[in-house]
Amino acid sequence: MCFQEGRRAWPAGVASAIAFMLRPQAAVFYVFVLLIWLVNVRRLQHIKWHHIVGVGAPLVLALGFSLWRFHYHTGYWGGIAENANMNLTAGRCHNINTQAYRTEREWRTAERKDDQTNGRRVTLPGFRTLKNWVPEWSPLALRPALKGDSIRFVGYIGDPFIHKDIRAKCYAATGLLEQVRYSFVNMMLQWFVAGQWPETSKGHKHTLVVAEVYRYFFNTVVLLPSLVGVGLALRGVRRDPALAVLAACLVGAMIIAAIFFGDPRLRTPYDPVSIILALYAVAVVLPAWRAWRARRAGATPSPAA
């Protein structure tokens, strides 16, 4: 409403701030919205500076509160979500498990037994799916940077300094091209590989059937047209900026998946946007294809009598 008509900036700002506090990854989307506005600043003359303040002020306050809260609980600045460190390590190292231990003795015991269930543990089922089902020669194969399924250390599981050192080792072990492949694999997890959680866990076999049917339907019917719709919407960013904002939702989700990891539960909230963009792509491409066929038929010389 604010972007299209220049109304209700403060409600939009409050809603955006709440969304950011619930899902900090939304910050990527807000950056894209700002860029779209800058590209169209002369065309969107109904958006004034007080609208920008109305949307931006709640977001800035939410960011400040999140930074303070993070510092209050952890003792250091520079973050808004502790799980970002664990997720980024997994995305850049492709380890299935991250395990933290209180003492060296616990760590040595786990290393000796290769125990992947003890300690403070974070696991990514999508990576285990890659290990169990994707052959080694595939571009989607799981190839951990540090060779093992688990990364284990002594300390707090969300310690940013420990994770920074671990990621440095992973960068050195893989190189740039393998990191690019990791990003590609992470995005593919979001659409093609990983199953919907918690349906993939024990005791959900009945709902898993429904989730899997929807996943294959989405990948077959919605995904490709929606990606075409993203391209068309971004190409027409000056003609229809509101549609470009919808495309920014999916682009932001792709960027987050590439950097960290992909999972259907992170994609599903954007499915309505995907459906809208898929329908938009069909509405644009189908008439263009029919017109192309008509021109081709008209250009074909008639057979001699």
PDB file of C-alpha atoms in Angstrom:
ATOM      1  CA  MET A   1       0.000   0.000   0.000  1.00  0.00           C
ATOM      2  CA  CYS A   2       2.804   2.427   0.916  1.00  0.00           C
ATOM      3  CA  PHE A   3       4.872   1.537  -2.157  1.00  0.00           C
ATOM      4  CA  GLN A   4       1.970   1.640  -4.614  1.00  0.00           C
ATOM      5  CA  GLU A   5      -0.153   4.484  -3.256  1.00  0.00           C
ATOM      6  CA  GLY A   6       1.989   6.352  -0.735  1.00  0.00           C
ATOM      7  CA  ARG A   7      -0.241   5.586   2.234  1.00  0.00           C
ATOM      8  CA  ARG A   8       0.099   3.835   5.612  1.00  0.00           C
ATOM      9  CA  ALA A   9       3.861   4.123   5.903  1.00  0.00           C
ATOM     10  CA  TRP A  10       3.951   3.727   9.690  1.00  0.00           C
ATOM     11  CA  PRO A  11       1.866   0.508   9.741  1.00  0.00           C
ATOM     12  CA  ALA A  12       4.108  -0.826   6.972  1.00  0.00           C
ATOM     13  CA  GLY A  13       7.179   0.096   9.009  1.00  0.00           C
ATOM     14  CA  VAL A  14       5.888  -1.551  12.179  1.00  0.00           C
ATOM     15  CA  ALA A  15       4.932  -4.720  10.289  1.00  0.00           C
ATOM     16  CA  SER A  16       8.357  -4.758   8.616  1.00  0.00           C
ATOM     17  CA  ALA A  17      10.113  -4.333  11.968  1.00  0.00           C
ATOM     18  CA  ILE A  18       8.179  -7.244  13.460  1.00  0.00           C
ATOM     19  CA  ALA A  19       9.013  -9.383  10.429  1.00  0.00           C
ATOM     20  CA  PHE A  20      12.695  -8.475  10.781  1.00  0.00           C
ATOM     21  CA  MET A  21      12.761  -9.411  14.468  1.00  0.00           C
ATOM     22  CA  LEU A  22      11.104 -12.746  13.730  1.00  0.00           C
ATOM     23  CA  ARG A  23      13.227 -13.475  10.660  1.00  0.00           C
ATOM     24  CA  PRO A  24      16.367 -11.284  10.385  1.00  0.00           C
ATOM     25  CA  GLN A  25      16.980 -12.576   6.858  1.00  0.00           C
ATOM     26  CA  ALA A  26      14.204 -10.214   5.790  1.00  0.00           C
ATOM     27  CA  ALA A  27      16.828  -7.452   5.895  1.00  0.00           C
ATOM     28  CA  VAL A  28      17.996  -8.561   2.444  1.00  0.00           C
ATOM     29  CA  PHE A  29      14.499  -7.955   1.082  1.00  0.00           C
ATOM     30  CA  TYR A  30      14.352  -4.466   2.595  1.00  0.00           C
ATOM     31  CA  VAL A  31      17.662  -3.573   0.948  1.00  0.00           C
ATOM     32  CA  PHE A  32      16.235  -4.618  -2.416  1.00  0.00           C
ATOM     33  CA  VAL A  33      13.100  -2.552  -1.811  1.00  0.00           C
ATOM     34  CA  LEU A  34      15.283   0.475  -1.106  1.00  0.00           C
ATOM     35  CA  LEU A  35      17.226  -0.115  -4.329  1.00  0.00           C
ATOM     36  CA  ILE A  36      14.003  -0.447  -6.335  1.00  0.00           C
ATOM     37  CA  TRP A  37      12.792   2.840  -4.876  1.00  0.00           C
ATOM     38  CA  LEU A  38      16.088   4.554  -5.750  1.00  0.00           C
ATOM     39  CA  VAL A  39      15.826   3.317  -9.337  1.00  0.00           C
ATOM     40  CA  ASN A  40      12.275   4.690  -9.559  1.00  0.00           C
ATOM     41  CA  VAL A  41      12.591   7.745  -7.316  1.00  0.00           C
ATOM     42  CA  ARG A  42      11.471  10.115 -10.084  1.00  0.00           C
ATOM     43  CA  ARG A  43       8.553   7.932 -11.102  1.00  0.00           C
ATOM     44  CA  LEU A  44       7.298   7.207  -7.585  1.00  0.00           C
ATOM     45  CA  GLN A  45       6.644  10.831  -6.754  1.00  0.00           C
ATOM     46  CA  HIS A  46       3.821   9.845  -4.402  1.00  0.00           C
ATOM     47  CA  ILE A  47       6.467   8.418  -2.049  1.00  0.00           C
ATOM     48  CA  LYS A  48       7.852  11.294   0.016  1.00  0.00           C
ATOM     49  CA  TRP A  49      10.616  11.425   2.583  1.00  0.00           C
ATOM     50  CA  HIS A  50       8.147  11.119   5.456  1.00  0.00           C
ATOM     51  CA  HIS A  51       7.079   7.771   3.972  1.00  0.00           C
ATOM     52  CA  ILE A  52      10.703   6.622   3.989  1.00  0.00           C
ATOM     53  CA  VAL A  53      11.038   7.728   7.611  1.00  0.00           C
ATOM     54  CA  GLY A  54       7.762   6.028   8.505  1.00  0.00           C
ATOM     55  CA  VAL A  55       8.973   2.708   7.138  1.00  0.00           C
ATOM     56  CA  GLY A  56      12.631   3.085   8.075  1.00  0.00           C
ATOM     57  CA  ALA A  57      12.378   4.328  11.668  1.00  0.00           C
ATOM     58  CA  PRO A  58      10.732   1.152  13.068  1.00  0.00           C
ATOM     59  CA  LEU A  59      13.274  -0.952  11.166  1.00  0.00           C
ATOM     60  CA  VAL A  60      16.202   1.009  12.600  1.00  0.00           C
ATOM     61  CA  LEU A  61      14.748   0.707  16.104  1.00  0.00           C
ATOM     62  CA  ALA A  62      14.255  -3.044  15.626  1.00  0.00           C
ATOM     63  CA  LEU A  63      17.847  -3.395  14.432  1.00  0.00           C
ATOM     64  CA  GLY A  64      19.163  -1.400  17.386  1.00  0.00           C
ATOM     65  CA  PHE A  65      17.141  -3.444  19.866  1.00  0.00           C
ATOM     66  CA  SER A  66      18.305  -6.713  18.265  1.00  0.00           C
ATOM     67  CA  LEU A  67      21.951  -5.636  18.445  1.00  0.00           C
ATOM     68  CA  TRP A  68      21.579  -4.610  22.098  1.00  0.00           C
ATOM     69  CA  ARG A  69      19.741  -7.802  23.014  1.00  0.00           C
ATOM     70  CA  PHE A  70      22.410  -9.905  21.313  1.00  0.00           C
ATOM     71  CA  HIS A  71      25.125  -8.034  23.219  1.00  0.00           C
ATOM     72  CA  TYR A  72      23.228  -8.375  26.504  1.00  0.00           C
ATOM     73  CA  HIS A  73      23.010 -12.162  26.208  1.00  0.00           C
ATOM     74  CA  THR A  74      26.402 -12.883  24.621  1.00  0.00           C
ATOM     75  CA  GLY A  75      28.689 -10.105  25.843  1.00  0.00           C
ATOM     76  CA  TYR A  76      29.877  -9.028  22.413  1.00  0.00           C
ATOM     77  CA  TRP A  77      28.629  -6.844  19.594  1.00  0.00           C
ATOM     78  CA  GLY A  78      28.321  -7.529  15.908  1.00  0.00           C
ATOM     79  CA  GLY A  79      25.374  -9.866  15.586  1.00  0.00           C
ATOM     80  CA  ILE A  80      21.633 -10.230  15.908  1.00  0.00           C
ATOM     81  CA  ALA A  81      21.200 -14.032  15.904  1.00  0.00           C
ATOM     82  CA  GLU A  82      23.538 -16.606  17.412  1.00  0.00           C
ATOM     83  CA  ASN A  83      22.454 -19.411  15.106  1.00  0.00           C
ATOM     84  CA  ALA A  84      23.809 -17.395  12.167  1.00  0.00           C
ATOM     85  CA  ASN A  85      27.335 -18.481  13.127  1.00  0.00           C
ATOM     86  CA  MET A  86      26.428 -22.168  13.169  1.00  0.00           C
ATOM     87  CA  ASN A  87      24.422 -21.936   9.958  1.00  0.00           C
ATOM     88  CA  LEU A  88      27.132 -20.020   8.129  1.00  0.00           C
ATOM     89  CA  THR A  89      29.739 -22.582   9.165  1.00  0.00           C
ATOM     90  CA  ALA A  90      27.544 -25.399   7.870  1.00  0.00           C
ATOM     91  CA  GLY A  91      26.910 -23.567   4.609  1.00  0.00           C
ATOM     92  CA  ARG A  92      30.619 -22.883   4.026  1.00  0.00           C
ATOM     93  CA  CYS A  93      31.965 -26.212   5.311  1.00  0.00           C
ATOM     94  CA  HIS A  94      29.122 -28.612   4.407  1.00  0.00           C
ATOM     95  CA  ASN A  95      29.317 -30.558   7.643  1.00  0.00           C
ATOM     96  CA  ILE A  96      26.169 -32.413   8.661  1.00  0.00           C
ATOM     97  CA  ASN A  97      26.664 -31.859  12.394  1.00  0.00           C
ATOM     98  CA  THR A  98      28.188 -29.148  14.543  1.00  0.00           C
ATOM     99  CA  GLN A  99      28.960 -30.453  18.041  1.00  0.00           C
ATOM    100  CA  ALA A 100      30.252 -28.476  21.012  1.00  0.00           C
ATOM    101  CA  TYR A 101      31.613 -29.911  24.270  1.00  0.00           C
ATOM    102  CA  ARG A 102      32.263 -28.521  27.726  1.00  0.00           C
ATOM    103  CA  THR A 103      35.600 -30.262  28.298  1.00  0.00           C
ATOM    104  CA  GLU A 104      38.540 -31.651  26.328  1.00  0.00           C
ATOM    105  CA  ARG A 105      37.762 -35.092  27.729  1.00  0.00           C
ATOM    106  CA  GLU A 106      34.236 -35.075  26.276  1.00  0.00           C
ATOM    107  CA  TRP A 107      35.604 -33.878  22.943  1.00  0.00           C
ATOM    108  CA  ARG A 108      38.315 -36.591  22.781  1.00  0.00           C
ATOM    109  CA  THR A 109      35.789 -39.305  23.629  1.00  0.00           C
ATOM    110  CA  ALA A 110      33.443 -38.149  20.873  1.00  0.00           C
ATOM    111  CA  GLU A 111      36.317 -37.957  18.380  1.00  0.00           C
ATOM    112  CA  ARG A 112      37.499 -41.456  19.242  1.00  0.00           C
ATOM    113  CA  LYS A 113      34.018 -43.002  18.921  1.00  0.00           C
ATOM    114  CA  ASP A 114      32.905 -40.688  16.097  1.00  0.00           C
ATOM    115  CA  ASP A 115      29.743 -40.109  18.117  1.00  0.00           C
ATOM    116  CA  GLN A 116      27.441 -37.823  16.134  1.00  0.00           C
ATOM    117  CA  THR A 117      24.680 -37.647  18.737  1.00  0.00           C
ATOM    118  CA  ASN A 118      26.256 -36.242  21.902  1.00  0.00           C
ATOM    119  CA  GLY A 119      27.301 -32.781  23.048  1.00  0.00           C
ATOM    120  CA  ARG A 120      25.453 -29.606  22.175  1.00  0.00           C
ATOM    121  CA  ARG A 121      24.519 -30.446  18.610  1.00  0.00           C
ATOM    122  CA  VAL A 122      23.085 -28.746  15.540  1.00  0.00           C
ATOM    123  CA  THR A 123      22.364 -30.922  12.505  1.00  0.00           C
ATOM    124  CA  LEU A 124      21.166 -30.286   8.956  1.00  0.00           C
ATOM    125  CA  PRO A 125      19.039 -33.186   7.643  1.00  0.00           C
ATOM    126  CA  GLY A 126      19.308 -31.873   4.085  1.00  0.00           C
ATOM    127  CA  PHE A 127      23.051 -32.509   4.054  1.00  0.00           C
ATOM    128  CA  ARG A 128      22.483 -36.043   5.326  1.00  0.00           C
ATOM    129  CA  THR A 129      20.063 -36.566   2.443  1.00  0.00           C
ATOM    130  CA  LEU A 130      22.818 -35.503   0.051  1.00  0.00           C
ATOM    131  CA  LYS A 131      25.247 -37.943   1.630  1.00  0.00           C
ATOM    132  CA  ASN A 132      22.833 -40.883   1.535  1.00  0.00           C
ATOM    133  CA  TRP A 133      21.228 -40.378  -1.869  1.00  0.00           C
ATOM    134  CA  VAL A 134      23.447 -38.273  -4.140  1.00  0.00           C
ATOM    135  CA  PRO A 135      26.411 -40.054  -5.815  1.00  0.00           C
ATOM    136  CA  GLU A 136      29.900 -38.670  -5.370  1.00  0.00           C
ATOM    137  CA  TRP A 137      30.260 -37.726  -9.051  1.00  0.00           C
ATOM    138  CA  SER A 138      27.185 -35.495  -8.970  1.00  0.00           C
ATOM    139  CA  PRO A 139      27.555 -31.687  -8.839  1.00  0.00           C
ATOM    140  CA  LEU A 140      25.173 -31.881  -5.860  1.00  0.00           C
ATOM    141  CA  ALA A 141      27.321 -34.340  -3.917  1.00  0.00           C
ATOM    142  CA  LEU A 142      28.143 -33.597  -0.289  1.00  0.00           C
ATOM    143  CA  ARG A 143      31.906 -33.038  -0.072  1.00  0.00           C
ATOM    144  CA  PRO A 144      32.700 -31.708   3.411  1.00  0.00           C
ATOM    145  CA  ALA A 145      35.571 -29.256   3.452  1.00  0.00           C
ATOM    146  CA  LEU A 146      37.123 -30.874   6.530  1.00  0.00           C
ATOM    147  CA  LYS A 147      36.266 -34.406   5.304  1.00  0.00           C
ATOM    148  CA  GLY A 148      34.119 -35.519   8.249  1.00  0.00           C
ATOM    149  CA  ASP A 149      30.373 -35.486   8.854  1.00  0.00           C
ATOM    150  CA  SER A 150      30.852 -33.588  12.123  1.00  0.00           C
ATOM    151  CA  ILE A 151      32.790 -30.538  13.215  1.00  0.00           C
ATOM    152  CA  ARG A 152      33.558 -30.794  16.935  1.00  0.00           C
ATOM    153  CA  PHE A 153      35.118 -28.306  19.309  1.00  0.00           C
ATOM    154  CA  VAL A 154      35.300 -27.348  22.980  1.00  0.00           C
ATOM    155  CA  GLY A 155      33.364 -24.231  23.890  1.00  0.00           C
ATOM    156  CA  TYR A 156      30.037 -22.566  23.339  1.00  0.00           C
ATOM    157  CA  ILE A 157      28.314 -23.787  20.186  1.00  0.00           C
ATOM    158  CA  GLY A 158      27.516 -20.265  19.001  1.00  0.00           C
ATOM    159  CA  ASP A 159      30.941 -18.717  19.702  1.00  0.00           C
ATOM    160  CA  PRO A 160      31.618 -16.451  16.682  1.00  0.00           C
ATOM    161  CA  PHE A 161      35.402 -16.533  17.078  1.00  0.00           C
ATOM    162  CA  ILE A 162      35.558 -20.328  17.061  1.00  0.00           C
ATOM    163  CA  HIS A 163      33.303 -20.468  14.021  1.00  0.00           C
ATOM    164  CA  LYS A 164      35.365 -17.817  12.240  1.00  0.00           C
ATOM    165  CA  ASP A 165      38.492 -19.957  12.659  1.00  0.00           C
ATOM    166  CA  ILE A 166      36.641 -23.057  11.446  1.00  0.00           C
ATOM    167  CA  ARG A 167      35.369 -21.274   8.342  1.00  0.00           C
ATOM    168  CA  ALA A 168      38.879 -20.004   7.589  1.00  0.00           C
ATOM    169  CA  LYS A 169      40.067 -23.626   7.492  1.00  0.00           C
ATOM    170  CA  CYS A 170      37.169 -24.545   5.207  1.00  0.00           C
ATOM    171  CA  TYR A 171      37.924 -21.670   2.824  1.00  0.00           C
ATOM    172  CA  ALA A 172      41.566 -22.725   2.654  1.00  0.00           C
ATOM    173  CA  ALA A 173      40.631 -26.366   2.062  1.00  0.00           C
ATOM    174  CA  THR A 174      38.100 -25.739  -0.717  1.00  0.00           C
ATOM    175  CA  GLY A 175      39.071 -22.647  -2.670  1.00  0.00           C
ATOM    176  CA  LEU A 176      36.777 -20.259  -4.508  1.00  0.00           C
ATOM    177  CA  LEU A 177      35.288 -22.632  -7.095  1.00  0.00           C
ATOM    178  CA  GLU A 178      34.253 -25.205  -4.513  1.00  0.00           C
ATOM    179  CA  GLN A 179      32.682 -22.462  -2.406  1.00  0.00           C
ATOM    180  CA  VAL A 180      30.670 -21.411  -5.467  1.00  0.00           C
ATOM    181  CA  ARG A 181      29.558 -25.030  -5.866  1.00  0.00           C
ATOM    182  CA  TYR A 182      28.590 -25.099  -2.186  1.00  0.00           C
ATOM    183  CA  SER A 183      26.348 -22.089  -2.805  1.00  0.00           C
ATOM    184  CA  PHE A 184      24.740 -23.834  -5.774  1.00  0.00           C
ATOM    185  CA  VAL A 185      24.120 -26.970  -3.698  1.00  0.00           C
ATOM    186  CA  ASN A 186      22.628 -24.881  -0.894  1.00  0.00           C
ATOM    187  CA  MET A 187      20.115 -23.326  -3.288  1.00  0.00           C
ATOM    188  CA  MET A 188      19.194 -26.704  -4.765  1.00  0.00           C
ATOM    189  CA  LEU A 189      18.430 -27.969  -1.262  1.00  0.00           C
ATOM    190  CA  GLN A 190      15.751 -25.324  -0.994  1.00  0.00           C
ATOM    191  CA  TRP A 191      13.829 -26.624  -4.007  1.00  0.00           C
ATOM    192  CA  PHE A 192      14.866 -30.083  -5.164  1.00  0.00           C
ATOM    193  CA  VAL A 193      16.626 -32.125  -2.500  1.00  0.00           C
ATOM    194  CA  ALA A 194      15.628 -31.494   1.105  1.00  0.00           C
ATOM    195  CA  GLY A 195      12.258 -32.639   2.409  1.00  0.00           C
ATOM    196  CA  GLN A 196       9.893 -30.620   4.552  1.00  0.00           C
ATOM    197  CA  TRP A 197      10.660 -30.743   8.273  1.00  0.00           C
ATOM    198  CA  PRO A 198       9.209 -31.911  10.658  1.00  0.00           C
ATOM    199  CA  GLU A 199       7.379 -34.169   8.199  1.00  0.00           C
ATOM    200  CA  THR A 200      10.666 -35.951   7.446  1.00  0.00           C
ATOM    201  CA  SER A 201      11.147 -36.902  11.120  1.00  0.00           C
ATOM    202  CA  LYS A 202       9.761 -39.993  12.801  1.00  0.00           C
ATOM    203  CA  GLY A 203       6.018 -40.259  13.336  1.00  0.00           C
ATOM    204  CA  HIS A 204       4.976 -38.009  10.438  1.00  0.00           C
ATOM    205  CA  LYS A 205       4.670 -40.520   7.605  1.00  0.00           C
ATOM    206  CA  HIS A 206       1.055 -39.584   6.827  1.00  0.00           C
ATOM    207  CA  THR A 207       1.680 -35.847   6.548  1.00  0.00           C
ATOM    208  CA  LEU A 208       4.959 -36.534   4.733  1.00  0.00           C
ATOM    209  CA  VAL A 209       2.985 -37.913   1.778  1.00  0.00           C
ATOM    210  CA  VAL A 210       1.050 -34.651   1.481  1.00  0.00           C
ATOM    211  CA  ALA A 211       4.214 -32.556   1.811  1.00  0.00           C
ATOM    212  CA  GLU A 212       6.058 -34.575  -0.834  1.00  0.00           C
ATOM    213  CA  VAL A 213       3.153 -34.428  -3.305  1.00  0.00           C
ATOM    214  CA  TYR A 214       3.046 -30.654  -2.901  1.00  0.00           C
ATOM    215  CA  ARG A 215       6.830 -30.382  -3.284  1.00  0.00           C
ATOM    216  CA  TYR A 216       6.858 -32.255  -6.585  1.00  0.00           C
ATOM    217  CA  PHE A 217       3.838 -30.297  -7.799  1.00  0.00           C
ATOM    218  CA  PHE A 218       5.576 -27.036  -6.898  1.00  0.00           C
ATOM    219  CA  ASN A 219       8.844 -28.000  -8.586  1.00  0.00           C
ATOM    220  CA  THR A 220       7.069 -29.175 -11.737  1.00  0.00           C
ATOM    221  CA  VAL A 221       4.328 -26.584 -12.190  1.00  0.00           C
ATOM    222  CA  VAL A 222       5.342 -23.458 -10.264  1.00  0.00           C
ATOM    223  CA  LEU A 223       9.128 -23.232  -9.928  1.00  0.00           C
ATOM    224  CA  LEU A 224      10.275 -22.731 -13.526  1.00  0.00           C
ATOM    225  CA  PRO A 225       7.535 -20.220 -14.464  1.00  0.00           C
ATOM    226  CA  SER A 226       8.175 -18.314 -11.229  1.00  0.00           C
ATOM    227  CA  LEU A 227      11.878 -17.962 -12.082  1.00  0.00           C
ATOM    228  CA  VAL A 228      10.887 -16.666 -15.511  1.00  0.00           C
ATOM    229  CA  GLY A 229       8.541 -14.280 -13.710  1.00  0.00           C
ATOM    230  CA  VAL A 230      11.417 -13.051 -11.535  1.00  0.00           C
ATOM    231  CA  GLY A 231      13.442 -12.232 -14.633  1.00  0.00           C
ATOM    232  CA  LEU A 232      10.538 -10.461 -16.327  1.00  0.00           C
ATOM    233  CA  ALA A 233       9.667  -8.495 -13.183  1.00  0.00           C
ATOM    234  CA  LEU A 234      13.241  -7.306 -12.646  1.00  0.00           C
ATOM    235  CA  ARG A 235      13.586  -6.397 -16.311  1.00  0.00           C
ATOM    236  CA  GLY A 236      10.481  -4.247 -15.967  1.00  0.00           C
ATOM    237  CA  VAL A 237      11.545  -2.664 -12.672  1.00  0.00           C
ATOM    238  CA  ARG A 238      10.893   0.829 -14.039  1.00  0.00           C
ATOM    239  CA  ARG A 239       7.585  -0.076 -15.645  1.00  0.00           C
ATOM    240  CA  ASP A 240       6.090  -1.931 -12.673  1.00  0.00           C
ATOM    241  CA  PRO A 241       8.179  -1.456  -9.497  1.00  0.00           C
ATOM    242  CA  ALA A 242       5.553  -3.150  -7.306  1.00  0.00           C
ATOM    243  CA  LEU A 243       6.017  -6.372  -9.271  1.00  0.00           C
ATOM    244  CA  ALA A 244       9.778  -6.027  -8.898  1.00  0.00           C
ATOM    245  CA  VAL A 245       9.271  -5.888  -5.127  1.00  0.00           C
ATOM    246  CA  LEU A 246       7.624  -9.319  -5.321  1.00  0.00           C
ATOM    247  CA  ALA A 247      10.576 -10.612  -7.314  1.00  0.00           C
ATOM    248  CA  ALA A 248      12.896  -9.224  -4.636  1.00  0.00           C
ATOM    249  CA  CYS A 249      11.289 -11.606  -2.136  1.00  0.00           C
ATOM    250  CA  LEU A 250      12.484 -14.631  -4.097  1.00  0.00           C
ATOM    251  CA  VAL A 251      15.871 -13.145  -4.976  1.00  0.00           C
ATOM    252  CA  GLY A 252      16.498 -12.449  -1.295  1.00  0.00           C
ATOM    253  CA  ALA A 253      15.521 -16.015  -0.380  1.00  0.00           C
ATOM    254  CA  MET A 254      17.930 -17.350  -3.011  1.00  0.00           C
ATOM    255  CA  ILE A 255      20.790 -15.229  -1.689  1.00  0.00           C
ATOM    256  CA  ILE A 256      20.209 -16.359   1.897  1.00  0.00           C
ATOM    257  CA  ALA A 257      20.019 -19.997   0.787  1.00  0.00           C
ATOM    258  CA  ALA A 258      23.240 -19.694  -1.215  1.00  0.00           C
ATOM    259  CA  ILE A 259      25.168 -18.171   1.691  1.00  0.00           C
ATOM    260  CA  PHE A 260      23.836 -20.364   4.488  1.00  0.00           C
ATOM    261  CA  PHE A 261      21.759 -23.375   3.440  1.00  0.00           C
ATOM    262  CA  GLY A 262      18.467 -24.119   1.755  1.00  0.00           C
ATOM    263  CA  ASP A 263      15.450 -25.802   3.268  1.00  0.00           C
ATOM    264  CA  PRO A 264      11.801 -26.095   2.171  1.00  0.00           C
ATOM    265  CA  ARG A 265      10.603 -24.550   5.435  1.00  0.00           C
ATOM    266  CA  LEU A 266      12.533 -21.394   4.519  1.00  0.00           C
ATOM    267  CA  ARG A 267      11.082 -21.396   1.005  1.00  0.00           C
ATOM    268  CA  THR A 268       7.452 -22.196   1.821  1.00  0.00           C
ATOM    269  CA  PRO A 269       6.505 -18.716   3.171  1.00  0.00           C
ATOM    270  CA  TYR A 270       7.368 -17.323  -0.263  1.00  0.00           C
ATOM    271  CA  ASP A 271       5.290 -19.855  -2.210  1.00  0.00           C
ATOM    272  CA  PRO A 272       2.352 -17.425  -2.691  1.00  0.00           C
ATOM    273  CA  VAL A 273       4.810 -14.966  -4.256  1.00  0.00           C
ATOM    274  CA  SER A 274       6.145 -17.745  -6.495  1.00  0.00           C
ATOM    275  CA  ILE A 275       2.626 -18.578  -7.647  1.00  0.00           C
ATOM    276  CA  ILE A 276       1.891 -14.914  -8.468  1.00  0.00           C
ATOM    277  CA  LEU A 277       5.120 -14.569 -10.456  1.00  0.00           C
ATOM    278  CA  ALA A 278       4.485 -17.878 -12.230  1.00  0.00           C
ATOM    279  CA  LEU A 279       1.042 -16.666 -13.326  1.00  0.00           C
ATOM    280  CA  TYR A 280       2.592 -13.373 -14.422  1.00  0.00           C
ATOM    281  CA  ALA A 281       5.149 -15.245 -16.524  1.00  0.00           C
ATOM    282  CA  VAL A 282       2.412 -17.290 -18.188  1.00  0.00           C
ATOM    283  CA  ALA A 283       0.388 -14.121 -18.844  1.00  0.00           C
ATOM    284  CA  VAL A 284       3.391 -12.520 -20.580  1.00  0.00           C
ATOM    285  CA  VAL A 285       4.989 -15.478 -22.333  1.00  0.00           C
ATOM    286  CA  LEU A 286       1.863 -17.197 -23.693  1.00  0.00           C
ATOM    287  CA  PRO A 287       0.584 -14.212 -25.753  1.00  0.00           C
ATOM    288  CA  ALA A 288       4.136 -13.530 -26.948  1.00  0.00           C
ATOM    289  CA  TRP A 289       4.489 -17.130 -28.069  1.00  0.00           C
ATOM    290  CA  ARG A 290       1.146 -17.026 -29.883  1.00  0.00           C
ATOM    291  CA  ALA A 291       2.124 -13.778 -31.606  1.00  0.00           C
ATOM    292  CA  TRP A 292       5.438 -15.313 -32.665  1.00  0.00           C
ATOM    293  CA  ARG A 293       3.651 -18.320 -34.146  1.00  0.00           C
ATOM    294  CA  ALA A 294       1.236 -16.045 -35.975  1.00  0.00           C
ATOM    295  CA  ARG A 295       4.094 -14.010 -37.455  1.00  0.00           C
ATOM    296  CA  ARG A 296       5.884 -17.159 -38.462  1.00  0.00           C
ATOM    297  CA  ALA A 297       2.757 -18.536 -40.125  1.00  0.00           C
ATOM    298  CA  GLY A 298       2.218 -15.233 -41.956  1.00  0.00           C
ATOM    299  CA  ALA A 299       5.795 -15.190 -43.191  1.00  0.00           C
ATOM    300  CA  THR A 300       5.553 -18.698 -44.624  1.00  0.00           C
ATOM    301  CA  PRO A 301       4.862 -18.497 -48.384  1.00  0.00           C
ATOM    302  CA  SER A 302       1.661 -20.139 -49.562  1.00  0.00           C
ATOM    303  CA  PRO A 303       2.095 -23.315 -51.594  1.00  0.00           C
ATOM    304  CA  ALA A 304       1.719 -22.803 -55.353  1.00  0.00           C
ATOM    305  CA  ALA A 305      -1.694 -23.575 -56.738  1.00  0.00           C
TER     306      ALA A 305
END
